[in-house]
Each structure stands twice: as structure tokens, then as C-alpha cells.
Coordinates of C-alpha atoms and ligand atoms in Angstrom, one line a residue:
M1 CA -0.1 0.1 0.0
R2 CA 1.3 3.4 -0.7
I3 CA 0.6 6.4 1.8
V4 CA 0.8 9.8 0.5
I5 CA 1.2 13.0 2.8
L6 CA 0.7 16.3 1.5
G7 CA 2.5 19.2 3.5
G8 CA 5.9 19.1 5.5
G9 CA 4.8 21.2 8.4
F10 CA 3.6 20.2 11.9
G11 CA 0.8 18.0 10.8
G12 CA 2.6 16.3 7.7
L13 CA 6.0 15.7 9.0
N14 CA 4.6 14.1 12.2
S15 CA 2.3 11.6 10.6
A16 CA 5.3 10.9 8.1
L17 CA 7.7 10.2 10.8
W18 CA 5.2 8.1 12.7
L19 CA 4.4 5.9 9.9
G20 CA 7.8 5.9 8.3
E21 CA 9.1 4.2 11.6
K22 CA 6.3 2.1 12.1
L23 CA 6.2 0.7 8.7
Q24 CA 10.1 0.9 8.0
D25 CA 10.4 -3.0 7.6
S26 CA 7.5 -3.6 5.8
H27 CA 6.1 -3.6 1.9
H28 CA 4.3 -0.4 2.7
E29 CA 5.4 2.8 1.1
V30 CA 5.1 6.2 2.9
I31 CA 5.9 9.6 0.7
L32 CA 5.7 13.2 1.6
I33 CA 5.1 15.9 -0.8
S34 CA 6.1 19.3 0.0
D35 CA 6.4 22.6 -1.9
K36 CA 9.3 23.9 0.4
P37 CA 12.5 21.9 1.1
E38 CA 12.6 22.7 4.6
F39 CA 10.3 22.2 7.8
L40 CA 9.8 26.0 9.2
F41 CA 9.0 26.2 13.0
R42 CA 6.3 28.9 12.3
P43 CA 5.7 29.9 15.9
S44 CA 9.3 31.7 16.0
L45 CA 8.0 33.8 13.1
I46 CA 6.9 36.1 15.8
W47 CA 10.5 36.9 16.3
V48 CA 11.7 37.3 12.7
P49 CA 10.3 40.9 12.2
F50 CA 11.9 42.2 15.4
G51 CA 15.3 40.7 14.2
S52 CA 15.8 38.3 17.2
R53 CA 15.5 35.2 14.7
K54 CA 16.6 34.5 11.3
I55 CA 14.5 32.1 8.8
D56 CA 17.8 29.9 8.9
D57 CA 17.7 29.6 13.0
I58 CA 13.9 28.1 12.7
S59 CA 14.2 25.7 9.8
F60 CA 15.8 22.6 8.8
P61 CA 15.8 20.3 5.5
L62 CA 13.2 17.8 5.4
S63 CA 14.9 15.4 3.1
S64 CA 17.8 14.2 5.6
T65 CA 14.9 13.9 8.5
L66 CA 12.7 11.8 6.2
E67 CA 15.3 9.6 4.7
K68 CA 16.1 8.7 8.3
A69 CA 12.7 7.5 9.0
G70 CA 12.5 5.5 5.6
V71 CA 10.0 8.0 3.8
Q72 CA 10.4 9.2 0.4
F73 CA 10.3 13.0 -0.1
I74 CA 9.1 14.7 -3.2
L75 CA 9.6 18.6 -3.5
N76 CA 6.9 19.5 -5.7
K77 CA 3.5 21.5 -5.2
V78 CA 0.2 19.8 -5.2
E79 CA -2.1 21.2 -8.1
Q80 CA -5.1 18.8 -7.7
I81 CA -6.4 15.7 -6.1
F82 CA -8.7 13.0 -7.6
P83 CA -10.4 11.1 -4.3
K84 CA -12.1 8.6 -6.5
D85 CA -9.2 7.7 -8.7
K86 CA -6.7 7.9 -5.8
K87 CA -4.4 10.3 -7.6
V88 CA -2.7 13.6 -6.8
V89 CA -1.6 15.8 -9.6
L90 CA 1.9 18.0 -9.1
Q91 CA 2.8 21.1 -10.8
D92 CA 5.0 19.2 -13.2
Q93 CA 2.1 17.5 -14.5
T94 CA 3.1 14.2 -13.0
T95 CA 0.7 12.1 -11.2
L96 CA 1.2 9.9 -8.2
D97 CA -1.2 7.0 -7.1
F98 CA -2.3 6.5 -3.4
D99 CA -4.0 4.0 -1.3
F100 CA -4.1 6.6 1.9
L101 CA -3.8 10.2 1.9
V102 CA -3.1 12.7 4.5
I103 CA -3.9 16.4 3.7
A104 CA -1.7 18.5 5.8
T105 CA -1.3 21.6 3.7
S106 CA -2.6 24.3 6.1
G107 CA -4.9 27.1 6.1
F108 CA -3.9 30.4 4.5
P109 CA -5.0 33.9 5.8
D110 CA -8.4 34.7 3.8
Y111 CA -7.8 38.5 3.4
E112 CA -10.4 38.7 0.8
S113 CA -12.9 37.7 3.2
I114 CA -13.0 41.5 4.6
D115 CA -13.5 44.4 2.2
G116 CA -10.5 46.2 1.8
L117 CA -8.1 44.2 4.1
K118 CA -6.0 42.5 1.2
G119 CA -3.0 44.8 0.6
N120 CA -3.6 47.1 3.7
T121 CA -2.2 44.7 6.3
S122 CA 1.1 43.3 7.1
S123 CA 1.6 39.7 8.1
I124 CA 3.7 37.1 9.9
Y125 CA 2.1 34.1 8.7
H126 CA 4.9 32.8 6.3
R127 CA 8.7 33.5 5.8
E128 CA 8.2 36.0 3.0
D129 CA 5.6 38.2 4.8
S130 CA 7.5 38.1 8.1
L131 CA 10.6 39.6 6.0
K132 CA 8.4 41.9 4.5
T133 CA 7.1 42.9 7.6
K134 CA 10.5 43.3 9.3
E135 CA 11.4 45.9 6.8
R136 CA 8.1 47.7 7.5
I137 CA 9.1 47.7 11.3
E138 CA 12.5 49.0 10.7
S139 CA 11.1 52.1 9.1
L140 CA 8.5 52.8 11.8
K141 CA 8.5 56.6 13.1
S142 CA 7.3 58.1 16.1
G143 CA 3.7 59.4 15.7
E144 CA 2.7 56.4 13.0
P145 CA -0.5 54.9 14.4
I146 CA -0.5 51.2 14.9
V147 CA -3.4 48.7 14.6
I148 CA -3.2 45.2 15.4
G149 CA -6.4 43.0 15.3
I150 CA -8.1 39.9 15.0
S151 CA -11.1 39.7 12.6
Q152 CA -14.2 37.2 13.1
G153 CA -13.7 33.7 12.4
N154 CA -9.8 33.8 12.9
P155 CA -8.8 30.4 14.6
G156 CA -5.3 31.4 16.0
P157 CA -5.9 34.4 17.7
S158 CA -2.6 34.2 20.0
I159 CA -0.4 35.2 16.9
A160 CA -2.0 38.7 17.3
Y161 CA -1.4 38.9 21.3
E162 CA 2.1 38.0 20.9
F163 CA 2.8 40.4 17.8
L164 CA 1.1 43.2 20.0
F165 CA 3.5 42.7 23.0
E166 CA 6.4 42.2 20.9
M167 CA 5.4 45.5 19.2
D168 CA 5.2 47.4 22.4
A169 CA 8.7 46.1 23.5
F170 CA 10.2 47.1 20.1
L171 CA 8.7 50.6 20.2
K172 CA 10.0 51.2 24.0
Q173 CA 13.5 49.7 22.9
N174 CA 13.9 51.9 19.9
K175 CA 12.1 55.2 21.8
I176 CA 9.4 55.2 19.1
E177 CA 6.2 57.0 20.4
S178 CA 3.2 55.8 18.7
L179 CA -0.2 54.8 19.8
I180 CA -1.1 51.1 19.4
T181 CA -5.0 50.1 19.1
F182 CA -5.9 46.4 19.4
F183 CA -9.3 44.8 18.5
T184 CA -10.7 41.4 18.6
Y185 CA -14.0 39.4 17.9
E186 CA -13.6 37.5 20.9
E187 CA -15.8 38.4 23.9
E188 CA -12.8 38.7 26.2
L189 CA -9.2 38.7 25.5
L190 CA -8.3 35.2 24.2
D191 CA -11.3 33.9 25.8
L192 CA -11.0 30.3 24.3
S193 CA -7.9 29.9 26.1
A194 CA -7.9 29.6 30.1
E195 CA -9.9 31.9 32.0
K196 CA -7.0 33.0 34.0
A197 CA -5.3 34.1 30.7
S198 CA -8.0 36.5 29.9
K199 CA -7.6 38.2 33.5
R200 CA -3.7 38.3 33.3
L201 CA -4.1 39.8 29.5
E202 CA -6.4 42.5 30.7
K203 CA -4.0 43.4 33.4
H204 CA -0.8 43.5 31.0
M205 CA -2.9 45.7 28.4
E206 CA -4.0 48.0 31.2
E207 CA -0.3 48.5 32.5
K208 CA 0.9 49.0 29.0
E209 CA -1.8 51.7 28.4
I210 CA -2.9 49.7 25.2
L211 CA -6.2 50.9 24.1
Y212 CA -8.3 47.8 23.0
Y213 CA -12.0 46.7 22.2
C214 CA -13.3 43.1 22.5
N215 CA -16.6 41.7 21.0
V216 CA -16.3 43.7 17.6
T217 CA -16.2 42.7 14.1
L218 CA -14.2 44.3 11.2
E219 CA -16.3 45.8 8.6
K220 CA -13.9 47.1 6.3
V221 CA -10.7 48.6 5.7
D222 CA -9.5 51.4 3.3
E223 CA -5.8 53.0 3.1
E224 CA -6.3 55.1 6.0
K225 CA -8.8 53.6 8.4
I226 CA -10.2 50.4 9.7
Y227 CA -13.8 50.2 10.5
L228 CA -15.2 48.4 13.5
S229 CA -18.7 47.2 14.4
N230 CA -18.8 49.4 17.6
G231 CA -19.0 52.6 15.3
K232 CA -15.2 53.3 15.8
S233 CA -13.1 54.1 12.5
I234 CA -9.5 54.1 13.8
P235 CA -6.7 55.8 11.5
Y236 CA -3.5 53.5 10.8
S237 CA -0.2 53.9 9.3
F238 CA 1.0 50.2 10.1
S239 CA -1.6 47.5 10.5
L240 CA -1.4 43.8 11.4
I241 CA -4.9 42.1 11.0
L242 CA -5.5 38.3 11.3
P243 CA -8.4 37.0 9.2
M244 CA -10.3 33.8 8.8
Y245 CA -8.6 31.0 7.2
R246 CA -9.2 29.4 3.8
G247 CA -7.6 26.0 2.4
A248 CA -4.9 25.6 -0.2
D249 CA -5.9 26.6 -3.9
Y250 CA -5.6 22.9 -4.9
I251 CA -8.6 22.0 -2.6
F252 CA -10.9 24.4 -4.9
N253 CA -9.5 22.6 -8.1
S254 CA -10.4 19.3 -6.6
N255 CA -13.7 17.7 -7.2
H256 CA -15.6 15.4 -4.8
I257 CA -14.0 16.5 -1.5
E258 CA -16.0 18.1 1.1
H259 CA -14.7 21.4 2.2
E260 CA -15.7 24.7 3.5
N261 CA -13.7 27.7 2.0
G262 CA -11.0 25.1 1.0
L263 CA -10.8 23.6 4.8
I264 CA -11.4 19.9 4.7
I265 CA -14.4 18.6 6.6
V266 CA -13.4 15.7 8.8
N267 CA -14.8 13.6 11.5
H268 CA -13.4 12.8 15.0
H269 CA -11.1 10.3 13.6
L270 CA -9.7 13.1 11.2
Q271 CA -11.1 11.3 8.0
S272 CA -12.7 13.1 5.1
I273 CA -16.7 12.6 5.9
K274 CA -16.7 11.5 2.2
W275 CA -13.6 9.2 1.6
D276 CA -12.8 6.8 4.6
N277 CA -8.9 6.5 3.2
I278 CA -8.5 10.5 3.0
Y279 CA -7.4 12.0 6.4
A280 CA -6.9 15.6 6.8
V281 CA -4.7 17.4 9.8
G282 CA -3.7 20.6 11.3
D283 CA -4.9 24.2 10.2
A284 CA -6.5 22.5 6.9
I285 CA -9.4 21.0 8.6
L286 CA -12.8 21.8 10.2
I287 CA -14.5 19.4 12.7
K288 CA -18.2 20.8 12.5
D289 CA -19.1 20.0 16.0
M290 CA -16.0 21.2 17.6
P291 CA -14.8 24.9 17.8
M292 CA -11.1 24.3 17.8
L293 CA -7.9 26.5 18.3
K294 CA -5.6 26.0 15.3
N295 CA -1.8 25.6 16.5
G296 CA 1.4 23.9 15.8
R297 CA 0.6 21.4 18.8
A298 CA -2.8 20.6 17.8
A299 CA -1.2 19.8 14.2
E300 CA 1.2 17.8 15.5
L301 CA -1.4 15.6 17.7
E302 CA -3.6 15.3 14.9
G303 CA -0.8 14.1 12.6
H304 CA -0.3 11.2 14.9
I305 CA -3.9 10.3 15.4
A306 CA -4.2 10.1 11.4
A307 CA -0.9 8.0 11.2
K308 CA -2.3 5.7 13.9
N309 CA -5.8 5.4 12.3
I310 CA -4.2 4.5 9.0
Y311 CA -2.2 2.0 10.9
S312 CA -5.2 0.4 11.9
Q313 CA -6.9 0.3 8.6
L314 CA -3.7 -1.5 7.1
Q315 CA -4.3 -4.0 9.8
G316 CA -7.8 -4.6 8.5
E317 CA -9.1 -2.7 11.7
P318 CA -11.5 0.5 11.8
P319 CA -9.9 3.7 13.0
K320 CA -9.8 4.1 16.8
E321 CA -7.9 7.2 17.7
E322 CA -10.3 10.3 18.1
Y323 CA -9.2 14.1 18.4
Q324 CA -10.2 15.9 21.5
D325 CA -9.4 19.5 21.5
S326 CA -7.1 20.8 24.4
L327 CA -4.8 23.6 25.1
L328 CA -1.0 23.6 26.1
G329 CA 0.3 26.9 25.2
L330 CA 3.3 29.2 25.4
M331 CA 3.0 32.9 24.4
E332 CA 5.3 35.9 24.4
L333 CA 4.6 39.0 26.6
G334 CA 7.3 41.3 25.5
T335 CA 8.8 43.2 28.0
D336 CA 6.7 41.2 30.5
G337 CA 8.3 37.7 29.5
G338 CA 5.6 35.2 28.5
M339 CA 2.6 33.0 29.5
F340 CA 2.1 29.6 29.9
M341 CA -1.7 28.4 29.4
V342 CA -3.5 25.0 30.1
K343 CA -7.0 24.1 29.1
Y344 CA -7.8 20.5 29.5
P345 CA -11.2 18.6 29.3
T346 CA -11.9 16.7 32.4
S347 CA -14.5 14.6 30.8
K348 CA -14.8 13.3 27.0
L349 CA -17.8 15.4 26.2
A350 CA -15.6 18.5 27.3
S351 CA -18.2 19.8 29.5
S352 CA -16.0 20.9 32.0
F353 CA -12.2 21.9 31.9
F354 CA -9.0 22.2 34.1
E355 CA -7.3 25.6 33.4
W356 CA -4.5 27.2 34.6
A357 CA -2.5 30.3 33.4
S358 CA 0.9 31.5 34.6
D359 CA 3.2 34.6 33.5
G360 CA 6.5 36.0 33.8
A361 CA 10.4 35.3 32.7
I362 CA 9.8 31.6 33.3
P363 CA 7.2 30.8 30.5
H364 CA 9.4 33.0 28.1
L365 CA 12.4 30.7 28.8
M366 CA 10.2 27.8 28.4
K367 CA 9.3 28.9 24.9
I368 CA 12.9 29.4 24.1
A369 CA 13.5 26.0 25.1
Y370 CA 10.9 24.7 23.3
E371 CA 11.9 25.9 20.1
K372 CA 15.3 24.6 20.6
Y373 CA 14.1 20.8 21.8
Y374 CA 11.6 20.8 18.9
M375 CA 14.3 21.7 16.3
W376 CA 16.7 19.2 17.7
K377 CA 14.2 16.3 18.0
L378 CA 12.9 16.7 14.3
S379 CA 15.9 17.6 12.2
Ligands
FAD401 C1 3.7 33.9 14.1 C2 3.0 32.6 14.2 C3 3.3 31.9 15.5 C4 2.5 31.0 16.0 N1 2.8 30.5 17.4 C5 2.5 29.5 17.8 C6 2.7 28.9 19.2 O1 3.2 29.7 19.9 N2 2.2 27.6 19.0 C7 1.5 26.8 18.5 O2 1.6 25.7 18.9 N3 1.3 27.3 17.4 C8 1.7 28.4 16.8 N4 1.5 28.9 15.6 C9 0.4 28.0 14.5 C10 1.2 27.0 14.1 O3 2.5 27.4 13.4 C11 0.1 26.2 13.2 O4 -0.8 26.3 13.5 C12 0.9 25.2 12.6 O5 2.0 25.4 11.6 C13 0.0 24.4 11.5 O6 0.4 23.1 11.1 P1 0.1 22.5 9.5 O7 0.8 21.3 9.5 O8 -1.3 22.5 9.6 O9 0.7 23.5 8.6 P2 2.2 24.0 8.4 O10 3.0 23.9 9.5 O11 2.0 25.5 7.8 O12 2.7 23.1 7.1 C14 2.1 23.1 5.7 C15 3.1 22.4 5.0 O13 2.4 22.2 3.6 C16 2.9 22.9 2.5 N5 2.2 22.9 1.4 C17 1.3 24.1 1.6 N6 0.9 24.3 0.2 C18 1.2 23.0 -0.5 C19 1.1 22.5 -1.8 N7 -0.2 23.0 -2.6 N8 1.9 21.5 -2.2 C20 2.6 21.0 -1.3 N9 2.8 21.5 -0.4 C21 2.3 22.5 0.3 C22 3.8 24.0 3.4 O14 5.0 24.2 2.7 C23 4.1 23.3 4.5 O15 5.2 22.2 4.5 C24 1.9 30.2 14.8 C25 1.8 30.5 13.7 C26 2.4 31.7 13.4 C27 2.5 32.0 11.9

């Protein structure tokens, strides 16, 4: 049997390594296809615009890691999938047959979902945008108003909080006097996280005198102002706004795969709701009855679940592993160190949770240590 994994990030690489090691001495074949030759530790993109990390510090080549695990690597871009014929078409027009498929090509910021947002916001989602944002930040001058925000439907809000606090620290270090305004669609600051985290964030915002609005939607953006549902129109010279996600372009070119805005709809086993040999993991997915925070840890867990379920199917058994949402997060707080957040369901129905948050220098050091450990473990 041939298992093909699309995407060499958190979800795809972890699926591939698990299956590669498990199936090393078998007649099964594991192939990973990615459009980039490296794995990129995207959580550390938060530091790239402020000069404390270079892209080379937070990436490593996929080929040697995959080779050690017995996984074949193909550097190419996926253009289309044919679920019924079990084929993947690549950019160079070659096709590849599969028996099982794991889609792990992530979600992409859907800037077109908000009127005027495209072209009027900076981004730190990928390597190229982080480097472009770095150039823009290096030219910031006192008096330029800054808006940082999270628009409705964004599934990874902590990225905006980290950027906000790093920006505040950068302005202070460089003696740039600019007003920052923050907004979010969340009812309270980071409200899908631990309850204590919201309270601590409120305290940090007040101490840093950052003006913020919760529970607002972003109505439109033009070259000078952003317009919120509470009637405020806020002038900006620099903005970083997180939108909802959409799936990779090739999903829109592929027929017969159930998706919403390109995000693959899966069940709790992470199987496509239409095809039981197609799995999807990470930022690329949607589970209809489960509100999920998208992050690297979730993508890694999901990558392992999909791999284990495929392994069960190879043994002639049904998939057994199910995904349950939980949070174990480390977030930067600029001059105040970092924050460690935990939110774990205490019942299978996720009706009650164990919640905890702590901030200061130790979570910041833990975040750095985790980056180093992850890079060492996988490279
Ligand atoms: C600034 C920032 C800070 C973050 N901070 C944290 C954090 O502190 N903690 C945390 O857990 N998460 C954090 N995240 C989120 C985390 O990085 C993502 O949730 C995670 O990368 C999603 O994993 P994935 O496997 O779905 O996608 P990715 O890791 O993005 O991998 C997608 C892969 O698919 C490949 N690909 C895409 N399209 C194609 C195609 N058409 N053909 C072939 N290959 C393709 C890409 O090259 C890539 O290899 C942060 C993200 C950002 C941007």
C-alpha cells in the first residue's frame, strides 16, 4: 500500500515520521510531498520581524529527517487531487497514485474575506511576509498609529497577542512613540484559552496603556482607517490584522472532496466525511461540531492520530483514535516575559475543563527551550 502525505509542516511531518518508523520493515510505502524543501518552525516567526530570529535559525531540510525514517520526499507543489481515482497531480503535471492520503497543507489567511483588507495589512504567517513586515517595522517612526487586530472567524488569535506585545517592547526599546490600538472579535481577551489568561492579559494591556476593543467585528478597511462594528473608525499607518483561514488553492480545483472555504471537513477520527482513506490534519481542517483553536501542537497531535488510524486500517481494523481539543500553550508577552496556558477537558464530552495560566520570565524561557528542543528532536 502507498500512503501519500501532502505538506511538510507540523501535521504532515509528524504523520510521516510516525508511519515511516512503524512501517520501515514492511512492504508499505510512505511518501511526503511538500512545496518547500524545509520544515519551518512557524511559532518563531513572531521574532523574525523584530530581528531576534533569522529564517535559517528556525528551519531545517526535510530530506535528511525523512530519509532517516524511511520516508520518500518529493519536492513539488500539489495542484489537484482526484479522490475517486486515488491520484494526486503535481505542478510538473506528474501524477502519483495513493491508497491512503493525509492532507496537511495548512490554512491560509483569507484577506479577501474582509472588504479592503488585502494589501492594507502586514502579515507574519509565512517566511516571505515576516521578512517584508521586518522591513516595514524597521522604517516605523514616532507618531505613526498602529492597529493590531483579530477579525471574526480567525482560529489562531494568540499570534496577534504575541505580535502586539513584541511590538510594544520594540517601540519602547527604540524610543518610538506611537499609539497602538488592538481589537478582537472575542468576547474577552483570548477567551477560548484558560479563563485566568484573559484576566492576566487585561492586566498587561492596562499596564502598557494599550487601548483595546473586544467583541467587535471588522467591517472594512481602506488605505487610512479600519472600521469596526462598534462605530469606531481607527486611523492607521501600520496594521497587522488576522483574518479567517481558507484552504490551499488545489482544494478548490479538486472535485468530490467535502470542504468549506477550502478547509477539509473531517470526523473525529480526522477522516474526510466522504472518503475513509483520506485524512486531513492541522490548520487545513474543520470538525463541524468542535470549535477548535488552530496551532502547531494540535497539528502534531492530529498528525499522530491520522497516522495511527491509517495503521489500524492497514491491519484491517477500523480507526480507533479520536481527536479531542485541548490547549497547552506558551505565548510571548514582550517586556513582561511570557505566559503558559493550560485548558484540558476533564470529561470526554468536554463539558468541564481544568484551566491554569502563569506569566513572567519562566514561560518566556520555556518558549525558547521548546523551540530548541523541537528543532533538535525533528532535524
Ligand atoms: C507567527 C506565528 C506564531 C505561532 N505561534 C504558535 C505557538 O506559539 N504555538 C503553536 O502551537 N502554534 C503556533 N502557531 C501556529 C502553527 O504554526 C500552525 O498552527 C501550524 O504550523 C499548523 O501546522 P500544519 O501542519 O497545518 O501547517 P504548516 O506547519 O504550515 O505546514 C504546511 C505545509 O504544507 C506545505 N504546502 C502548502 N501548500 C502546499 C501545496 N500546494 N503543495 C505542497 N505542499 C504544500 C507547506 O510548505 C508546509 O510544508 C503560530 C503560527 C504563526 C504564523
